XYZ file of C-alpha atoms in Angstrom:
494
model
C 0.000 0.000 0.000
C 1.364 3.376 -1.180
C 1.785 6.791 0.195
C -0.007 9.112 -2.246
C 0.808 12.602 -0.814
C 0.589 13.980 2.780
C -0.933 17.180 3.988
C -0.430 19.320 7.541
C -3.765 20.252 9.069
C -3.625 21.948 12.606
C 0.008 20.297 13.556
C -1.410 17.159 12.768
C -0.088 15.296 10.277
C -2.425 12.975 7.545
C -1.286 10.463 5.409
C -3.762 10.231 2.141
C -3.911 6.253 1.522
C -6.294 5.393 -1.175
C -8.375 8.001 0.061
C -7.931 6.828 3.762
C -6.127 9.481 6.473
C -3.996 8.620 9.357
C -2.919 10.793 11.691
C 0.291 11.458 13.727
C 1.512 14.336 16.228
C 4.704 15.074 14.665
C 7.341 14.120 11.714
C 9.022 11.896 14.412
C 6.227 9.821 14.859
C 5.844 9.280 11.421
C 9.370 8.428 10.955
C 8.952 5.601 13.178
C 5.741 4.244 11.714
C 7.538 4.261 8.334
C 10.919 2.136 9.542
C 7.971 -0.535 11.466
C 5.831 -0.956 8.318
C 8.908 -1.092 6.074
C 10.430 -3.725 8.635
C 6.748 -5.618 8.982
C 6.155 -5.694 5.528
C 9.842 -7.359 4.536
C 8.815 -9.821 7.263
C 5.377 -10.693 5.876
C 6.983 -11.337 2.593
C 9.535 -13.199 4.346
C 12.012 -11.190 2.243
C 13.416 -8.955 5.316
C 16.832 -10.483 5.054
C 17.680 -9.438 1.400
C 15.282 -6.297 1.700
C 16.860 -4.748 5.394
C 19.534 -2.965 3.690
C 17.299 -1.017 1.412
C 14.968 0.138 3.869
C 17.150 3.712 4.692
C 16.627 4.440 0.804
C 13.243 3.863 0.622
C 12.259 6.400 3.552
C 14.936 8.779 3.014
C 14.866 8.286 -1.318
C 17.207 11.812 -1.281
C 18.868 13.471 -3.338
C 17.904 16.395 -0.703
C 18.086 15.805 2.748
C 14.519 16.617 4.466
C 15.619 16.479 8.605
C 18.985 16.456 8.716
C 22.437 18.049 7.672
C 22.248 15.039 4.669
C 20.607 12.163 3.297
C 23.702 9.865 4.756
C 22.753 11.173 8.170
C 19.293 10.724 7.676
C 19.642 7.074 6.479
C 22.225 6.354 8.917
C 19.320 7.485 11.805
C 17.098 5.375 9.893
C 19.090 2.018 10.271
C 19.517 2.600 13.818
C 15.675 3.051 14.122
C 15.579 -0.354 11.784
C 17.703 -1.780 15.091
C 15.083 -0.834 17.380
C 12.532 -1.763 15.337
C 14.150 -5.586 15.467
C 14.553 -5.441 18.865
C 18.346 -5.100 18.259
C 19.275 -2.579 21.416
C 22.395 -2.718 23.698
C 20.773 -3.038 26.639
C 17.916 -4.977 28.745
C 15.304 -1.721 28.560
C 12.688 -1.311 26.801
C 14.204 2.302 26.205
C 17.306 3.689 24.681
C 19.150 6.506 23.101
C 20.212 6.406 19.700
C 23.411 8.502 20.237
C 23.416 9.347 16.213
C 20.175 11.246 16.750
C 21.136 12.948 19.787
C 22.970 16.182 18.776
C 21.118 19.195 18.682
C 19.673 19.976 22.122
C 21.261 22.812 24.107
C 22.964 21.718 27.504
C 24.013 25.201 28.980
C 21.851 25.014 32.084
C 21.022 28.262 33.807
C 22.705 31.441 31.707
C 22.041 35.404 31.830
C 19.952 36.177 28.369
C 19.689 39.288 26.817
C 16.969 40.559 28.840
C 19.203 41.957 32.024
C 18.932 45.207 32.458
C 22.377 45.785 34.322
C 19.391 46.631 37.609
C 21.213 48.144 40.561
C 19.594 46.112 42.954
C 21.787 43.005 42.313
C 18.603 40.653 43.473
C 19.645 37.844 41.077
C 23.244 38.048 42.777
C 21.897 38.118 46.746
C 19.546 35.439 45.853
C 22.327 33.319 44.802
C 23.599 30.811 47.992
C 27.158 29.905 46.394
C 28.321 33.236 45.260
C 28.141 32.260 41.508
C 26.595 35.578 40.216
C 28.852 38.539 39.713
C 28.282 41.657 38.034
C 30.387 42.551 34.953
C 29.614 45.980 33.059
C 26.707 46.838 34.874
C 25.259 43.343 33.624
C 24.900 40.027 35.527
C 27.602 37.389 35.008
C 27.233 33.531 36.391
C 30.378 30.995 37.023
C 29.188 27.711 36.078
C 31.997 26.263 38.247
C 30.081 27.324 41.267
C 26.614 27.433 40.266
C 24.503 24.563 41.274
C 21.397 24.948 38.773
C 19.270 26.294 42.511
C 17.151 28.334 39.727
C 16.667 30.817 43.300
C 18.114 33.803 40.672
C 15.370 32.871 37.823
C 12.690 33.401 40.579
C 14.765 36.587 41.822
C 15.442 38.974 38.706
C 12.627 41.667 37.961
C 13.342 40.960 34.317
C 12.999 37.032 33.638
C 16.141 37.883 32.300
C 17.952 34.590 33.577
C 16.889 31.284 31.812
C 17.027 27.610 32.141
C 18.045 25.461 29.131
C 16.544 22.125 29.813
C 16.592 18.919 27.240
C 13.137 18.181 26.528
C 14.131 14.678 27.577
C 15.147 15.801 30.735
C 12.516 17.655 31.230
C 9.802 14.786 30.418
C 11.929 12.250 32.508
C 10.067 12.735 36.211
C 12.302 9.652 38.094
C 15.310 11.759 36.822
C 16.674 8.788 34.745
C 18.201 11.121 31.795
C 21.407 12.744 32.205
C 24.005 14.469 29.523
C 26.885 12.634 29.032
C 30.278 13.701 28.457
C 29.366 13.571 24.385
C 26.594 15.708 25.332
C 24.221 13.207 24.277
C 21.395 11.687 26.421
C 22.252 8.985 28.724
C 19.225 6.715 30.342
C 19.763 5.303 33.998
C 18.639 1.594 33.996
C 17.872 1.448 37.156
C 16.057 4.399 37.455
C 14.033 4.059 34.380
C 10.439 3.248 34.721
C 9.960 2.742 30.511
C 6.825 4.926 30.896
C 8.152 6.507 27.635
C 7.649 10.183 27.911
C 10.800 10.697 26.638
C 10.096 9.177 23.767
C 7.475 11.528 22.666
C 8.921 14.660 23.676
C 12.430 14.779 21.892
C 12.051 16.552 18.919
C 14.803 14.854 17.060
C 13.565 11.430 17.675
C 16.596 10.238 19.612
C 15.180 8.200 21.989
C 13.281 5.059 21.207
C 11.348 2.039 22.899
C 12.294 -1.168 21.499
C 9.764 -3.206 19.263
C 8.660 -6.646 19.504
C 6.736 -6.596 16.075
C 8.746 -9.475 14.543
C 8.011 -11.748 17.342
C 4.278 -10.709 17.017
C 4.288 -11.874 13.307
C 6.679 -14.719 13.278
C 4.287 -15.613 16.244
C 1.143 -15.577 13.511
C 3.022 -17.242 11.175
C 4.597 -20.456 12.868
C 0.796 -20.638 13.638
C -0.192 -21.561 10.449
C -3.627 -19.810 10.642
C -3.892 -20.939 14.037
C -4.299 -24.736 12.968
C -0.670 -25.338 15.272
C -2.045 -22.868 17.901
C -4.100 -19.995 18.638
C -2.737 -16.872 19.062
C -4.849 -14.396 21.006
C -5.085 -10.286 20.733
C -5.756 -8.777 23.891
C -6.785 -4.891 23.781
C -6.153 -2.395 26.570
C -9.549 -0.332 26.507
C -7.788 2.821 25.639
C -8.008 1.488 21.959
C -11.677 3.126 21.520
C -11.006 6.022 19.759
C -7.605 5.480 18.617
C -8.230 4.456 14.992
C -10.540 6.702 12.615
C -12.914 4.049 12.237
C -15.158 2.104 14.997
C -13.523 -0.336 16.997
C -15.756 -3.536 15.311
C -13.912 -3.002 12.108
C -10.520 -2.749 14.254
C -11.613 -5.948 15.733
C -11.924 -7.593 12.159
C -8.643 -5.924 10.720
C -7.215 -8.085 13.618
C -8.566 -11.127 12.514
C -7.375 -10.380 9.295
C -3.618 -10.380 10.413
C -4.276 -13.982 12.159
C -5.465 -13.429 15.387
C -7.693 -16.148 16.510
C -9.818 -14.100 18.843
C -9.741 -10.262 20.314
C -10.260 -10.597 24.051
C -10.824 -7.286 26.454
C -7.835 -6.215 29.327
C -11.318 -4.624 30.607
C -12.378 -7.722 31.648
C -9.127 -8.854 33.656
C -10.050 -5.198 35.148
C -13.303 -6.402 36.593
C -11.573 -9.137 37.962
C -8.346 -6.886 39.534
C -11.504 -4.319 41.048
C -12.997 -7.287 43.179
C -9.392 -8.601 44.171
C -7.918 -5.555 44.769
C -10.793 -4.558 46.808
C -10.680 -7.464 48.555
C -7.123 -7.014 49.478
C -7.853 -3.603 50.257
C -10.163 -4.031 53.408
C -8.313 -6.887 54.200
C -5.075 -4.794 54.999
C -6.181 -1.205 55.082
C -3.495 0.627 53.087
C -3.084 0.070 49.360
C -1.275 1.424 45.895
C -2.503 -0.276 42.853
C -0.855 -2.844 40.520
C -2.373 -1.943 37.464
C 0.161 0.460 35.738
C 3.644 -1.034 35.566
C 5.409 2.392 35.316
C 4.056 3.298 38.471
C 4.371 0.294 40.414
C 8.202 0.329 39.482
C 8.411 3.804 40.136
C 7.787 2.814 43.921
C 10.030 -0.012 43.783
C 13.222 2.209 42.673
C 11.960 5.478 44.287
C 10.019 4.846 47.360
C 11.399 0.650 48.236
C 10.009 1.371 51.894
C 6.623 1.211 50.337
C 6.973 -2.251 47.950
C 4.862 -3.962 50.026
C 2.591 -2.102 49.783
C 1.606 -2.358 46.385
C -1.159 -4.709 45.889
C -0.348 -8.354 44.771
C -3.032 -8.340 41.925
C -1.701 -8.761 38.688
C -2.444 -5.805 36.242
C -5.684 -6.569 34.080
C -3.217 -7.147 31.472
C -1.977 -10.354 33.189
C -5.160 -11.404 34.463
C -7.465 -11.642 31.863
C -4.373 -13.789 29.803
C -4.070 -15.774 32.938
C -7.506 -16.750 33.139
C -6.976 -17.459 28.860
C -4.097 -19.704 29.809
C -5.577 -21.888 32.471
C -8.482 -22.651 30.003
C -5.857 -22.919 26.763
C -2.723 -23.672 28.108
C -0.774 -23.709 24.470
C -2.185 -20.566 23.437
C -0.216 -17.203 22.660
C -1.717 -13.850 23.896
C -0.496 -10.464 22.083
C -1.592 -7.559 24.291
C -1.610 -4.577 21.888
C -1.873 -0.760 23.940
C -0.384 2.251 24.373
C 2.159 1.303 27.098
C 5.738 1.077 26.805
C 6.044 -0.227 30.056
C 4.301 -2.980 28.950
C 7.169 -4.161 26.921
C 8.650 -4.661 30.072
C 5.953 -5.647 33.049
C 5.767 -8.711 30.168
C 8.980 -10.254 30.731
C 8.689 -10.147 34.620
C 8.660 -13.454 35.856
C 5.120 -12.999 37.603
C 3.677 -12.461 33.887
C 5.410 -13.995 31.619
C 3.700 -17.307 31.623
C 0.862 -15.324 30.545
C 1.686 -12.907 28.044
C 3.324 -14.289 24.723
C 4.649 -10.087 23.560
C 3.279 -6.599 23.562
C 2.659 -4.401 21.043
C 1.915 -0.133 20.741
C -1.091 1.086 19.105
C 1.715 2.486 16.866
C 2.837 -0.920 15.672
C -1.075 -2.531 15.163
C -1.052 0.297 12.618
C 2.494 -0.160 11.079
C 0.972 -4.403 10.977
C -2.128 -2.948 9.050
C -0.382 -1.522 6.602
C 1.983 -3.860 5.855
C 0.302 -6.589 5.442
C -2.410 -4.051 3.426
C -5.294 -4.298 5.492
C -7.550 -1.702 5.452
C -9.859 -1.219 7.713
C -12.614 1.056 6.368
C -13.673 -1.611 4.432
C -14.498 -4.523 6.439
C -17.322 -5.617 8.770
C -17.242 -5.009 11.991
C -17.198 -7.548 14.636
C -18.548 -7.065 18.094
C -16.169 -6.307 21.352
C -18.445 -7.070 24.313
C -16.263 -8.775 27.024
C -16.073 -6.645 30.160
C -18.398 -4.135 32.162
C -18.710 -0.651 32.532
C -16.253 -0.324 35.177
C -13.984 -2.742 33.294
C -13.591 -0.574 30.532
C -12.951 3.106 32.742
C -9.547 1.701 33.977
C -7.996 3.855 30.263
C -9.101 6.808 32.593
C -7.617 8.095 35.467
C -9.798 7.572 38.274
C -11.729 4.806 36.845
C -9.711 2.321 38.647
C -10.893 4.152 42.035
C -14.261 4.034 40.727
C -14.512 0.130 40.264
C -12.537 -0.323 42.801
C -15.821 1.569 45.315
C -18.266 -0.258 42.758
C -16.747 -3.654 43.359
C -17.240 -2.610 47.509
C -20.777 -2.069 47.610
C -21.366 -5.019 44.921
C -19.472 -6.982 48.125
C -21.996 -5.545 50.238
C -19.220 -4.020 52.170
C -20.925 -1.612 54.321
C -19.224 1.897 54.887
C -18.949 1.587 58.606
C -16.566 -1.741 58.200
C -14.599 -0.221 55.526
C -14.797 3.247 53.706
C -12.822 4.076 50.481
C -10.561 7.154 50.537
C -8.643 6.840 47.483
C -5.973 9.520 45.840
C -6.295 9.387 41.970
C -3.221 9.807 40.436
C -2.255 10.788 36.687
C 1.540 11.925 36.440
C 4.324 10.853 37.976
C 4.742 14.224 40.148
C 1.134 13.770 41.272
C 2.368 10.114 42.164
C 4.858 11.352 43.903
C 2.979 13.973 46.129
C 0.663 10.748 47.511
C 3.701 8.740 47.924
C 4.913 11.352 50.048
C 1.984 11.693 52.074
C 1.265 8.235 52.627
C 4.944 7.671 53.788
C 4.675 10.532 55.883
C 1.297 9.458 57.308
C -0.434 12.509 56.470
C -3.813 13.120 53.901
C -5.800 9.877 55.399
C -6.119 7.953 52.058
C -6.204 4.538 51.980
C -6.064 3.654 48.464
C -3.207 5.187 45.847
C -4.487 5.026 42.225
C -1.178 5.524 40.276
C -0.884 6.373 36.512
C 2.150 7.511 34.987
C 0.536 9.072 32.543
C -1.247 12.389 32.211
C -5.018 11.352 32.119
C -4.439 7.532 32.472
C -3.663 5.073 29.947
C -5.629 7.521 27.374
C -2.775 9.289 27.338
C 0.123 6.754 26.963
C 3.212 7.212 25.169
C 2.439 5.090 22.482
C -0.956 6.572 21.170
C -1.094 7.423 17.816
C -2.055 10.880 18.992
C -0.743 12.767 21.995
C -3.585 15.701 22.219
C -5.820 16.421 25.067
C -8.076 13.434 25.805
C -11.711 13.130 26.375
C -12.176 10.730 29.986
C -16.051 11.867 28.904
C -15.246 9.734 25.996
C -14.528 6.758 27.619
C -17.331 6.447 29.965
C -19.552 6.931 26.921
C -17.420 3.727 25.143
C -18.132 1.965 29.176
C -21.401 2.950 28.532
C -21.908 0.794 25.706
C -21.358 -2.702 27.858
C -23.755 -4.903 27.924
C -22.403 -5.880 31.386
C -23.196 -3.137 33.570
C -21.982 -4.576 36.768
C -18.731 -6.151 37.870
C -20.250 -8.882 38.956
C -22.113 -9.695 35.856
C -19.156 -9.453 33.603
C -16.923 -12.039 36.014
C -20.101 -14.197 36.455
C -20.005 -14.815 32.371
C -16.306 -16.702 33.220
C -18.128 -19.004 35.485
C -20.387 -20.391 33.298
């Protein structure tokens, strides 16, 4: 399938394919689309050996370079991307720098712009603890060998006239994982990473990249042989209503058209994390949830006095392929979102028995289009698994919500046990409960964490980063035909 022409509408960016649009944030995100169809389609038509070295030329034809200082740089860029999208990284996470991409950010820290006035009261220089601010010329002056990046001098002068320079990276990277390296290229902290991805989407030169597990998820369909060896399984976060420009019945059938057996609901493992987690809950009084992986390693590398504190649920992820496993023990479950954390909560040990790989909402597309499937033209198929409350865990706060639903559908009366729960969305907002709860201060018994502004609507790997509707999502919860926790669980049990 062929890229006619592409047009810029708002900052958005469409792709006209016979007559069909996609959209993307930014000419990153495109670029990365392009090297995972490109590397998908090669391995569809089992020809990616002899075709990976022409990939670079086909996205970056030349003779004029488009991004960069040359084509050579641009194709050189677009191998290493090729790397990541074989899962071909140097290390064990999910998320890396591509050091050839990393080049153009400033890293000067806090400097004296233009702006200063050459002001006799000197407040930027009295403000400063460590003496790093002298005046030169009647204008302000600072020593970066004694300045300690305080910022007490940016709140101080009159003028704004002294700025921080701060990597985008940097700045998206809340567990302060990304640091400059002596190259002056970004440099990740393993063990302080918590692959939420936010990174990813905010450099604006693309240099920093999860890892993709796309081949596996097609070699997987393959080896299957149409499912006659084995059945391979799509499981769908909820988030994925509203993420493609058609409904989500045709979505369902474009999966069945790339060789998935069945599409099953993560909502539904949510139904059945609301009444365990509950449970647990009023059981030991104090609880952070399980659901979002980011977040439940942020605690264990950040706050490790508070581990055991995080409920013992698997995520709905887990559960719902759990529950698939018991009753089809040789089957292989792909759960497709827009979590890059996933990519790693899969290979814990606690999961992996369950889920077979993970895939973004950015790949599913880059797998439509290579293998030419096209969605606005097939039936849809119905996605009725899970309840209401199931489907509001993509929002923040509707894990909270199910959470009090799946109470009173215990007939747990207030007096015995009362939900006080702090919703979450962000990793500083995460951070301010932590704090609180370690502190014993705020009275909340129940953390909701989401590393992600909004929830899981707003996940790194969306094929659009824009404000999100949570309005939108209780409307899609709306349209269950299980209304009640308890009614969507019960349908297992028959």
């Amino acid at each position: 399938m062929t890229f006619m022409a592409y047009k810029r509408k708002k900052s958005l960016i469409y792709f006209e394919r016979n007559d069909r649009y996609m959209m993307f944030d930014t000419s990153v995100q495109e670029l990365k689309y392009k090297v995972l169809r490109e590397v998908a389609r090669l391995a569809f038509e089992d020809r990616l050996e002899e075709g990976l070295l022409g990939i670079a030329e086909t996205i970056v034809p030349g003779p004029l370079p488009t991004m960069r200082c040359c084509i050579y740089k641009e194709r050189a860029i677009v191998n290493e991307r090729v790397k990541f999208a074989m899962n071909q990284g140097k290390s064990r996470n999910v998320i890396e720098v591509l050091p050839i991409a990393c080049d153009e950010c400033p890293v000067d820290g806090i400097q004296v712009s233009q702006a200063c006035r050459g002001c006799i009261a000197h407040r930027c220089m009295n403000a400063c603890p460590k003496d790093a601010i002298r005046i030169e010329n009647h204008k302000a002056v600072i020593d970066k060998s004694k300045c300690v990046e305080c910022g007490r001098c940016l709140a101080a002068c009159p003028y704004s006239a002294i700025v921080k320079s701060e990597r985008p990276c940097v700045r998206a990277c809340k567990p302060k994982a990304i640091s400059i390296d002596e190259n002056r290229c970004a440099k990740i902290d393993d063990e302080k990473c918590i692959a939420c991805g936010a990174c990813v989407y905010q450099c604006p030169f693309g240099a920093i990249s999860d890892k993709s597990f796309i081949l596996d998820t097609i070699e997987m369909l393959k080896n299957s042989e149409n499912n006659t060896k084995y059945n391979v399984h799509a499981v769908v976060a909820p988030s994925i209503s509203g993420q493609f420009s058609v409904p989500l019945g045709k979505v369902v059938s474009g999966l069945k058209q790339l060789g998935f057996r069945s599409v099953m609901e993560a909502a539904l493992g949510a139904d059945m994390v609301a009444f365990k987690e509950a449970s647990e809950l009023v059981e030991k009084g104090f609880l952070t949830s399980s659901c979002c992986p980011a977040f439940v390693t942020y605690i264990e590398t950040q706050f490790p006095d508070m581990k055991d504190k995080i409920s013992h649920n698997l995520s709905p992820m887990a559960e719902i392929a759990r529950y698939m496993k018991k009753h089809e023990p040789n089957c292989k479950i792909v759960f497709i979102g827009p979590c890059t954390a996933k990519k790693a909560e899969f290979q814990k040990e606690t999961v992996s028995p369950y889920i077979d790989n993970v895939i973004t909402f950015e790949e599913l597309q880059a797998l439509f289009d290579a293998k030419g499937v096209a969605l606005e033209g097939l039936e849809s198929e119905p996605l009725d698994n899970a309840s209401y409350y199931g489907r509001i865990f993509a929002r923040s706060g509707g894990l909270s919500d199910a959470v009090a639903n799946a109470l009173k559908e215990m007939d747990i009366p207030e007096d015995v046990f009362k939900l006080k729960a702090a919703v979450c969305d962000g990793i500083d907002n995460c951070r301010t409960a932590l704090l609180k709860a370690q502190k014993g201060v705020g009275g909340e018994n129940f953390i909701e964490g989401m590393a992600c502004i909004d929830g899981c609507i707003g996940g790194a790997a969306c094929l659009t980063h824009g404000p999100k509707d949570k309005l939108a999502v209780d409307k899609y919860g709306k349209e269950a035909a299980e209304k009640s926790i308890r009614d969507a669980i019960f349908v297992l049990e028959l």
